[in-house]
Amino acid sequence: MSQALNSEKPETILSVRNLRKFFGINRAAARKMLQEGAGKSDILKRTGVTVAIDDVSFDVERGKIFALIGLSGSGKSTVVRCVNMLQRPTSGQILFEGRDIVHMDKKELYELRRSKISMVFQSFGLMSHRDVMGNVAYGLDVRGIGKGDRERKAMEMIELVGLEGWAHKPIGDLSGGMKQRVGIARALCNDPDLLLMDEPFSALDPLARRDMQFELLSIQKKLGKTIVFITHDINEAFKMGDTVGIMRDGRIEQLGAPTELALSPANDYVKEFLGSIDKTKVLSVRHIMITPSCLIREQADPVTAIREMRVNDVSTAYVIGRKMEFIGILALNAALQARHDNLPSVASVITRDVPNVEQNVLIGDIIGLASETPFPLAVLDDRGRLEGIVSRAAILSCLL
Ligand SMILES: Nc1ncnc2c1ncn2[C@@H]1O[C@H](COP(=O)(O)OP(=O)(O)O)[C@@H](O)[C@H]1O
Ligand SMILES: [Mg+2]
């Protein structure tokens, strides 16, 4: 409960600072070449050292998903392996709940992996001679938890991941997606604060994969776990990550929320990398709405309305009421007709049933609506006041 109450306030659970990992003997020479600006492949050729991670820093907030993405060999796995010290960093800090795990002794590390940080692997890493229950309860077994308690806890996790009825089936009977559910249940059984997932869904077929993404998001929502999620699929990274880091050659090219990356990629590499994302699932109305250039009062007389539209060079104006509430759209033709008919105001010629949307709706969810209406959609706040408009062109450009 207290966790839920605190969840408003961001808290950094993991802070990786200037992390470096070189593989090879001649690391001093490699470091020198790096300082002189040499590239990874030159360094490998000349010194035999692989620069797997070069000065990586990022923070992960408690209860959030941090997605790390990059091509194969860009250093993603090495980052997560350093975070639970399966690999010792060449330099840098890994602050977990404020403590640098690089300097922990064996016993502390053992404790950390047993109760604070769990890992889920792409290859599932299950024991085929044990059944589902035996795999999920394994960690608790190792900790010496009695059979009754560990099986109760394990069953809870088995149900959480949607495997009720499968507890006593052999691993060999399970599909890939189900095996990964077991992997997740096993990782959750220790009730860790941080879950490390290294391409957990990459071995699954696309349908099972989508299923598991959805499943993991709902488990995460339920349990509020912090997750570092590795993937090489940009759409998966954007779907899962509250924050996304894009890696290239051992460095992070850009860090940010999916919307930030989509709206302002830091460089051409990121831009190209994001090329295949579906922007309609990332951007919402507020990212593409614009301010209407011509606003008219409902009681305006036709001559004033026409003058306003001419000044602003538009053929439709947005009509608002006394409290800024949105009334509808006035077409230039209708205003001209009103003037011709000597009407006292434009009130009777306004188009009033204009579809409207809220700022936070995803663009993907308004494509249908936009394609059915001839004018831009009105963006209204919760009191019905006009905040902006979304043109069809703006919506279409997100589809490109
Ligand atoms: N144990 C190791 N020994 C030597 N080189 C390694 C080792 N592990 C990873 N590397 C190298 O480090 C780089 C980053 O690898 P990795 O972290 O596995 O990338 P990713 O997970 O993004 O595919 C690669 O060039 C890889 O060959
Ligand atoms: Mg990897």
Short mmCIF file of C-alpha atoms and ligand atoms in Angstrom, two decimals:
data_model
loop_
_atom_site.label_atom_id
_atom_site.label_comp_id
_atom_site.label_asym_id
_atom_site.label_seq_id
_atom_site.Cartn_x
_atom_site.Cartn_y
_atom_site.Cartn_z
CA MET A 1 0.00 0.00 0.00
CA SER A 2 2.71 2.43 1.03
CA GLN A 3 4.46 1.64 -2.23
CA ALA A 4 1.39 2.69 -4.16
CA LEU A 5 1.18 5.92 -2.17
CA ASN A 6 4.81 6.68 -2.81
CA SER A 7 4.66 5.84 -6.46
CA GLU A 8 3.89 9.47 -7.33
CA LYS A 9 7.38 10.49 -6.30
CA PRO A 10 10.07 9.24 -8.65
CA GLU A 11 12.84 7.35 -6.90
CA THR A 12 15.97 6.16 -8.62
CA ILE A 13 16.47 2.49 -7.82
CA LEU A 14 19.36 1.89 -10.21
CA SER A 15 21.93 4.38 -11.35
CA VAL A 16 24.62 3.29 -13.79
CA ARG A 17 27.48 5.79 -13.98
CA ASN A 18 30.22 5.87 -16.62
CA LEU A 19 30.18 2.12 -17.03
CA ARG A 20 32.96 0.60 -19.12
CA LYS A 21 33.66 -3.02 -19.95
CA PHE A 22 36.63 -4.09 -22.03
CA PHE A 23 37.29 -7.71 -22.90
CA GLY A 24 40.96 -8.59 -23.34
CA ILE A 25 44.33 -8.21 -21.68
CA ASN A 26 45.79 -5.00 -23.02
CA ARG A 27 43.16 -2.68 -21.57
CA ALA A 28 45.48 0.25 -20.85
CA ALA A 29 46.42 0.47 -24.53
CA ALA A 30 42.76 0.22 -25.48
CA ARG A 31 41.83 3.01 -23.09
CA LYS A 32 44.53 5.22 -24.55
CA MET A 33 43.34 4.61 -28.11
CA LEU A 34 39.79 5.31 -27.01
CA GLN A 35 40.84 8.65 -25.53
CA GLU A 36 42.52 9.48 -28.80
CA GLY A 37 39.24 8.89 -30.57
CA ALA A 38 39.93 5.51 -32.18
CA GLY A 39 36.99 3.30 -33.20
CA LYS A 40 36.06 -0.07 -31.76
CA SER A 41 37.31 -2.14 -34.67
CA ASP A 42 40.70 -0.35 -34.82
CA ILE A 43 41.15 -0.90 -31.09
CA LEU A 44 40.36 -4.59 -31.45
CA LYS A 45 42.78 -4.94 -34.36
CA ARG A 46 45.65 -3.14 -32.66
CA THR A 47 45.23 -4.28 -29.04
CA GLY A 48 43.04 -7.37 -29.15
CA VAL A 49 40.66 -5.67 -26.74
CA THR A 50 36.91 -5.55 -27.36
CA VAL A 51 35.31 -2.36 -26.10
CA ALA A 52 31.93 -3.86 -25.18
CA ILE A 53 30.69 -0.86 -23.18
CA ASP A 54 32.14 2.61 -23.36
CA ASP A 55 30.94 5.18 -20.83
CA VAL A 56 27.33 4.20 -20.36
CA SER A 57 25.20 6.09 -17.82
CA PHE A 58 21.50 5.87 -17.12
CA ASP A 59 19.02 5.96 -14.24
CA VAL A 60 16.09 3.64 -13.69
CA GLU A 61 13.14 4.79 -11.62
CA ARG A 62 11.43 2.44 -9.22
CA GLY A 63 8.33 0.86 -10.72
CA LYS A 64 9.26 1.78 -14.30
CA ILE A 65 10.43 -0.16 -17.31
CA PHE A 66 13.75 0.87 -18.81
CA ALA A 67 14.21 -0.57 -22.30
CA LEU A 68 17.66 -0.87 -23.80
CA ILE A 69 17.81 -1.39 -27.52
CA GLY A 70 20.55 -1.79 -30.09
CA LEU A 71 21.84 -4.04 -32.82
CA SER A 72 23.49 -7.35 -32.00
CA GLY A 73 26.92 -6.74 -30.47
CA SER A 74 26.12 -3.20 -29.33
CA GLY A 75 26.70 -4.15 -25.67
CA LYS A 76 23.19 -4.66 -24.27
CA SER A 77 23.81 -8.04 -22.64
CA THR A 78 27.08 -6.84 -21.18
CA VAL A 79 25.24 -3.95 -19.52
CA VAL A 80 22.73 -6.24 -17.79
CA ARG A 81 25.41 -8.76 -16.88
CA CYS A 82 27.33 -5.94 -15.19
CA VAL A 83 24.20 -4.82 -13.36
CA ASN A 84 24.03 -8.12 -11.50
CA MET A 85 27.81 -8.54 -11.54
CA LEU A 86 27.85 -11.68 -13.65
CA GLN A 87 30.52 -9.58 -15.27
CA ARG A 88 32.82 -7.20 -13.43
CA PRO A 89 32.93 -3.73 -15.00
CA THR A 90 36.29 -2.40 -16.13
CA SER A 91 35.33 0.91 -14.53
CA GLY A 92 32.28 2.88 -13.46
CA GLN A 93 29.64 2.67 -10.78
CA ILE A 94 26.47 0.65 -10.47
CA LEU A 95 24.41 2.13 -7.68
CA PHE A 96 21.57 -0.09 -6.63
CA GLU A 97 19.37 1.58 -4.03
CA GLY A 98 22.26 3.98 -3.49
CA ARG A 99 24.97 1.34 -2.94
CA ASP A 100 27.70 0.60 -5.44
CA ILE A 101 27.42 -3.10 -6.15
CA VAL A 102 30.84 -3.15 -7.82
CA HIS A 103 32.39 -3.03 -4.36
CA MET A 104 30.14 -5.54 -2.67
CA ASP A 105 31.76 -8.66 -1.27
CA LYS A 106 30.74 -12.18 -2.31
CA LYS A 107 28.21 -12.61 0.46
CA GLU A 108 26.48 -9.31 -0.26
CA LEU A 109 26.35 -10.10 -3.95
CA TYR A 110 24.87 -13.50 -3.28
CA GLU A 111 22.21 -11.87 -1.13
CA LEU A 112 21.56 -9.24 -3.82
CA ARG A 113 20.98 -11.83 -6.53
CA ARG A 114 18.92 -14.00 -4.24
CA SER A 115 16.48 -11.41 -3.03
CA LYS A 116 16.82 -8.11 -4.90
CA ILE A 117 17.68 -8.67 -8.54
CA SER A 118 16.35 -11.48 -10.75
CA MET A 119 17.16 -12.28 -14.33
CA VAL A 120 15.06 -13.65 -17.18
CA PHE A 121 16.93 -15.02 -20.18
CA GLN A 122 16.04 -15.29 -23.86
CA SER A 123 16.78 -19.02 -23.82
CA PHE A 124 14.49 -19.48 -20.78
CA GLY A 125 17.22 -21.33 -18.82
CA LEU A 126 14.79 -23.86 -17.38
CA MET A 127 15.66 -27.24 -15.92
CA SER A 128 14.06 -29.86 -18.10
CA HIS A 129 14.17 -32.59 -15.46
CA ARG A 130 11.94 -30.55 -13.16
CA ASP A 131 8.28 -29.75 -13.78
CA VAL A 132 6.83 -26.23 -13.87
CA MET A 133 6.45 -26.09 -10.10
CA GLY A 134 9.99 -27.40 -9.57
CA ASN A 135 11.39 -24.67 -11.80
CA VAL A 136 9.38 -21.81 -10.34
CA ALA A 137 10.03 -22.85 -6.74
CA TYR A 138 13.73 -23.56 -7.34
CA GLY A 139 15.04 -20.29 -5.92
CA LEU A 140 12.97 -20.70 -2.76
CA ASP A 141 14.15 -24.30 -2.48
CA VAL A 142 17.77 -23.14 -2.61
CA ARG A 143 17.02 -20.61 0.10
CA GLY A 144 15.83 -23.40 2.34
CA ILE A 145 12.17 -22.36 2.37
CA GLY A 146 9.94 -25.29 3.43
CA LYS A 147 7.94 -27.21 0.85
CA GLY A 148 4.53 -25.91 1.89
CA ASP A 149 5.54 -22.25 1.82
CA ARG A 150 7.53 -22.42 -1.36
CA GLU A 151 4.84 -24.29 -3.26
CA ARG A 152 2.21 -21.83 -2.09
CA LYS A 153 4.30 -18.90 -3.27
CA ALA A 154 5.23 -20.66 -6.52
CA MET A 155 1.59 -21.50 -7.24
CA GLU A 156 0.67 -17.86 -6.76
CA MET A 157 3.27 -16.89 -9.39
CA ILE A 158 2.25 -19.71 -11.73
CA GLU A 159 -1.29 -18.38 -11.64
CA LEU A 160 -0.10 -14.81 -12.04
CA VAL A 161 1.58 -15.67 -15.35
CA GLY A 162 -1.48 -17.55 -16.56
CA LEU A 163 -0.25 -21.13 -16.17
CA GLU A 164 -2.83 -22.45 -13.73
CA GLY A 165 -3.31 -26.14 -14.33
CA TRP A 166 0.24 -26.57 -15.64
CA ALA A 167 2.12 -26.71 -12.35
CA HIS A 168 2.91 -30.40 -12.56
CA LYS A 169 3.51 -30.68 -16.28
CA PRO A 170 7.02 -31.41 -17.56
CA ILE A 171 8.80 -28.46 -19.20
CA GLY A 172 8.98 -30.38 -22.46
CA ASP A 173 5.20 -30.18 -22.84
CA LEU A 174 5.23 -26.36 -22.95
CA SER A 175 5.30 -24.02 -25.94
CA GLY A 176 7.95 -21.29 -26.15
CA GLY A 177 5.61 -18.65 -24.81
CA MET A 178 4.66 -20.87 -21.88
CA LYS A 179 8.29 -21.62 -21.13
CA GLN A 180 8.98 -17.92 -20.88
CA ARG A 181 6.00 -17.55 -18.55
CA VAL A 182 7.73 -20.10 -16.34
CA GLY A 183 10.94 -18.07 -16.59
CA ILE A 184 9.08 -14.95 -15.47
CA ALA A 185 7.26 -16.76 -12.66
CA ARG A 186 10.56 -18.14 -11.43
CA ALA A 187 12.15 -14.68 -11.47
CA LEU A 188 9.20 -13.18 -9.60
CA CYS A 189 9.11 -15.91 -6.97
CA ASN A 190 11.94 -14.27 -5.02
CA ASP A 191 9.97 -11.04 -5.00
CA PRO A 192 12.89 -9.07 -6.45
CA ASP A 193 12.99 -5.26 -6.58
CA LEU A 194 14.58 -5.32 -10.00
CA LEU A 195 13.94 -7.67 -12.89
CA LEU A 196 16.57 -7.92 -15.63
CA MET A 197 15.22 -9.30 -18.89
CA ASP A 198 17.67 -9.98 -21.71
CA GLU A 199 15.69 -10.28 -24.94
CA PRO A 200 13.08 -12.39 -23.14
CA PHE A 201 10.72 -12.61 -26.10
CA SER A 202 13.15 -12.73 -29.02
CA ALA A 203 12.87 -16.50 -29.41
CA LEU A 204 9.07 -16.40 -29.62
CA ASP A 205 6.93 -16.25 -32.73
CA PRO A 206 5.24 -12.88 -33.34
CA LEU A 207 1.86 -13.87 -31.89
CA ALA A 208 3.27 -15.38 -28.72
CA ARG A 209 5.50 -12.39 -28.47
CA ARG A 210 2.66 -9.88 -28.57
CA ASP A 211 0.85 -11.98 -26.01
CA MET A 212 3.83 -11.93 -23.68
CA GLN A 213 4.38 -8.20 -24.06
CA PHE A 214 0.81 -7.60 -22.99
CA GLU A 215 1.14 -10.13 -20.17
CA LEU A 216 4.33 -8.58 -18.84
CA LEU A 217 2.85 -5.09 -18.92
CA SER A 218 -0.17 -6.22 -16.92
CA ILE A 219 2.00 -8.13 -14.42
CA GLN A 220 4.18 -5.06 -14.08
CA LYS A 221 1.14 -2.90 -13.45
CA LYS A 222 -0.12 -5.33 -10.84
CA LEU A 223 3.18 -5.77 -8.98
CA GLY A 224 4.83 -2.41 -9.71
CA LYS A 225 8.20 -4.07 -10.42
CA THR A 226 11.14 -2.22 -11.87
CA ILE A 227 12.35 -3.82 -15.08
CA VAL A 228 15.40 -3.42 -17.28
CA PHE A 229 14.21 -4.83 -20.56
CA ILE A 230 16.61 -5.62 -23.39
CA THR A 231 15.40 -6.00 -26.94
CA HIS A 232 16.58 -5.50 -30.49
CA ASP A 233 13.07 -4.69 -31.71
CA ILE A 234 12.32 -0.98 -31.71
CA ASN A 235 8.56 -1.45 -31.63
CA GLU A 236 8.92 -3.71 -28.62
CA ALA A 237 11.18 -1.18 -26.92
CA PHE A 238 8.66 1.59 -27.50
CA LYS A 239 5.77 -0.54 -26.35
CA MET A 240 7.44 -1.71 -23.16
CA GLY A 241 9.72 1.15 -22.11
CA ASP A 242 8.82 4.15 -20.01
CA THR A 243 12.33 5.21 -20.94
CA VAL A 244 14.28 3.88 -23.89
CA GLY A 245 18.06 3.90 -24.37
CA ILE A 246 19.42 3.37 -27.86
CA MET A 247 22.84 1.68 -27.89
CA ARG A 248 25.41 1.64 -30.62
CA ASP A 249 28.93 0.24 -30.39
CA GLY A 250 28.93 0.19 -26.61
CA ARG A 251 27.57 3.71 -26.13
CA ILE A 252 24.15 5.14 -25.54
CA GLU A 253 23.21 7.36 -28.44
CA GLN A 254 20.06 8.73 -26.86
CA LEU A 255 17.96 8.26 -23.74
CA GLY A 256 14.38 9.38 -23.38
CA ALA A 257 10.71 8.59 -23.30
CA PRO A 258 9.44 7.04 -26.55
CA THR A 259 7.66 10.27 -27.46
CA GLU A 260 10.83 12.31 -26.94
CA LEU A 261 12.80 10.00 -29.20
CA ALA A 262 10.09 9.97 -31.85
CA LEU A 263 9.72 13.75 -31.82
CA SER A 264 13.36 14.73 -31.58
CA PRO A 265 15.90 12.05 -32.49
CA ALA A 266 19.37 13.23 -31.40
CA ASN A 267 21.14 12.28 -34.62
CA ASP A 268 20.85 10.51 -37.95
CA TYR A 269 21.64 7.12 -36.47
CA VAL A 270 18.73 7.37 -34.04
CA LYS A 271 16.51 8.73 -36.78
CA GLU A 272 17.31 5.79 -39.00
CA PHE A 273 16.93 3.37 -36.13
CA LEU A 274 13.48 4.73 -35.39
CA GLY A 275 12.55 4.51 -39.06
CA SER A 276 10.33 1.50 -38.63
CA ILE A 277 8.40 2.57 -35.55
CA ASP A 278 4.68 3.04 -35.72
CA LYS A 279 4.38 6.67 -34.65
CA THR A 280 0.63 6.43 -34.31
CA LYS A 281 1.17 4.18 -31.29
CA VAL A 282 3.63 6.55 -29.65
CA LEU A 283 2.43 10.05 -30.36
CA SER A 284 -0.81 11.44 -29.05
CA VAL A 285 -3.03 14.26 -30.18
CA ARG A 286 -1.18 16.85 -28.13
CA HIS A 287 2.00 16.20 -30.11
CA ILE A 288 0.48 17.17 -33.43
CA MET A 289 -2.30 19.62 -32.58
CA ILE A 290 -1.99 23.23 -33.65
CA THR A 291 -3.66 26.44 -32.53
CA PRO A 292 -6.53 27.43 -34.82
CA SER A 293 -5.59 30.69 -36.49
CA CYS A 294 -9.10 32.12 -36.62
CA LEU A 295 -11.46 32.15 -33.63
CA ILE A 296 -14.89 33.71 -33.82
CA ARG A 297 -17.56 34.39 -31.21
CA GLU A 298 -20.90 32.69 -31.61
CA GLN A 299 -22.69 36.03 -31.64
CA ALA A 300 -20.36 37.66 -34.19
CA ASP A 301 -22.11 39.42 -37.06
CA PRO A 302 -21.41 38.03 -40.55
CA VAL A 303 -19.36 41.06 -41.69
CA THR A 304 -16.97 40.80 -38.74
CA ALA A 305 -16.68 37.03 -39.22
CA ILE A 306 -15.85 37.39 -42.92
CA ARG A 307 -13.28 40.09 -42.18
CA GLU A 308 -11.58 37.90 -39.56
CA MET A 309 -11.40 34.99 -41.96
CA ARG A 310 -9.97 37.16 -44.76
CA VAL A 311 -7.35 38.66 -42.44
CA ASN A 312 -6.27 35.18 -41.38
CA ASP A 313 -6.53 33.82 -44.89
CA VAL A 314 -8.72 30.84 -43.93
CA SER A 315 -12.00 29.49 -45.25
CA THR A 316 -13.12 27.96 -41.98
CA ALA A 317 -13.15 29.53 -38.53
CA TYR A 318 -13.57 27.97 -35.10
CA VAL A 319 -16.48 29.29 -33.10
CA ILE A 320 -16.35 29.62 -29.33
CA GLY A 321 -18.88 30.66 -26.69
CA ARG A 322 -18.63 33.08 -23.79
CA LYS A 323 -16.58 30.73 -21.60
CA MET A 324 -14.26 29.70 -24.41
CA GLU A 325 -16.34 26.56 -24.86
CA PHE A 326 -16.19 25.08 -28.33
CA ILE A 327 -19.35 25.63 -30.38
CA GLY A 328 -18.50 24.52 -33.90
CA ILE A 329 -17.08 25.54 -37.26
CA LEU A 330 -18.04 28.44 -39.48
CA ALA A 331 -17.41 28.00 -43.19
CA LEU A 332 -16.69 31.09 -45.30
CA ASN A 333 -19.54 30.18 -47.67
CA ALA A 334 -21.98 30.03 -44.79
CA ALA A 335 -20.80 33.41 -43.51
CA LEU A 336 -21.19 34.96 -46.98
CA GLN A 337 -24.70 33.54 -47.21
CA ALA A 338 -25.52 34.98 -43.76
CA ARG A 339 -24.34 38.40 -44.87
CA HIS A 340 -26.39 38.11 -48.04
CA ASP A 341 -29.45 37.20 -45.96
CA ASN A 342 -28.76 40.11 -43.59
CA LEU A 343 -28.69 37.82 -40.54
CA PRO A 344 -27.78 39.58 -37.28
CA SER A 345 -25.23 36.91 -36.30
CA VAL A 346 -23.58 33.79 -37.66
CA ALA A 347 -25.15 31.65 -34.91
CA SER A 348 -27.66 29.95 -37.20
CA VAL A 349 -25.14 28.94 -39.90
CA ILE A 350 -22.53 27.29 -37.68
CA THR A 351 -21.75 23.59 -38.21
CA ARG A 352 -22.24 22.31 -34.70
CA ASP A 353 -21.60 18.57 -34.66
CA VAL A 354 -17.86 18.70 -35.17
CA PRO A 355 -16.09 15.59 -33.84
CA ASN A 356 -13.76 16.30 -30.97
CA VAL A 357 -10.94 14.49 -29.18
CA GLU A 358 -8.85 14.86 -26.05
CA GLN A 359 -5.16 15.70 -25.97
CA ASN A 360 -3.98 12.40 -24.60
CA VAL A 361 -5.62 10.11 -27.11
CA LEU A 362 -3.15 8.15 -29.26
CA ILE A 363 -3.14 9.12 -32.90
CA GLY A 364 -3.68 5.50 -33.83
CA ASP A 365 -7.06 5.72 -32.11
CA ILE A 366 -8.37 8.69 -34.12
CA ILE A 367 -7.40 7.67 -37.63
CA GLY A 368 -10.86 6.27 -38.29
CA LEU A 369 -12.60 9.33 -36.93
CA ALA A 370 -10.39 11.69 -38.89
CA SER A 371 -10.96 9.88 -42.14
CA GLU A 372 -14.72 10.20 -41.76
CA THR A 373 -14.83 13.94 -41.17
CA PRO A 374 -14.18 16.66 -43.74
CA PHE A 375 -12.55 19.18 -41.37
CA PRO A 376 -9.87 19.09 -38.69
CA LEU A 377 -10.83 17.55 -35.37
CA ALA A 378 -11.35 19.88 -32.43
CA VAL A 379 -9.22 19.18 -29.35
CA LEU A 380 -11.17 19.97 -26.19
CA ASP A 381 -10.24 19.99 -22.51
CA ASP A 382 -12.43 18.32 -19.90
CA ARG A 383 -14.62 21.41 -19.71
CA GLY A 384 -15.26 21.49 -23.42
CA ARG A 385 -12.93 24.40 -24.14
CA LEU A 386 -11.07 24.49 -27.41
CA GLU A 387 -7.37 23.77 -26.97
CA GLY A 388 -6.35 23.18 -30.55
CA ILE A 389 -7.15 21.40 -33.77
CA VAL A 390 -5.71 18.37 -35.53
CA SER A 391 -5.59 18.40 -39.28
CA ARG A 392 -5.91 15.31 -41.37
CA ALA A 393 -2.56 16.07 -42.96
CA ALA A 394 -0.88 15.99 -39.55
CA ILE A 395 -2.46 12.63 -38.80
CA LEU A 396 -1.49 11.21 -42.16
CA SER A 397 2.11 12.32 -41.79
CA CYS A 398 2.38 10.07 -38.72
CA LEU A 399 1.51 7.11 -40.91
CA LEU A 400 4.50 7.66 -43.20
N1 LIG B 1 32.89 -12.79 -22.68
C1 LIG B 1 33.24 -12.03 -23.72
N2 LIG B 1 34.50 -12.05 -24.20
C2 LIG B 1 34.88 -11.28 -25.23
N3 LIG B 1 34.06 -10.45 -25.89
C3 LIG B 1 32.79 -10.39 -25.48
C4 LIG B 1 32.30 -11.18 -24.38
N4 LIG B 1 30.99 -10.90 -24.21
C5 LIG B 1 30.67 -9.98 -25.15
N5 LIG B 1 31.74 -9.68 -25.90
C6 LIG B 1 31.78 -8.70 -27.00
O1 LIG B 1 31.26 -7.48 -26.50
C7 LIG B 1 30.46 -6.85 -27.45
C8 LIG B 1 29.07 -6.62 -26.88
O2 LIG B 1 28.41 -7.86 -26.73
P1 LIG B 1 26.98 -8.04 -26.09
O3 LIG B 1 26.92 -7.27 -24.83
O4 LIG B 1 26.71 -9.48 -26.03
O5 LIG B 1 26.06 -7.32 -27.18
P2 LIG B 1 24.49 -7.47 -27.44
O6 LIG B 1 23.88 -8.10 -26.25
O7 LIG B 1 24.03 -6.07 -27.69
O8 LIG B 1 24.35 -8.30 -28.67
C9 LIG B 1 30.48 -7.71 -28.68
O9 LIG B 1 31.46 -7.21 -29.56
C10 LIG B 1 30.86 -9.06 -28.14
O10 LIG B 1 31.53 -9.82 -29.10
MG MG B 2 22.67 -9.83 -26.14
#
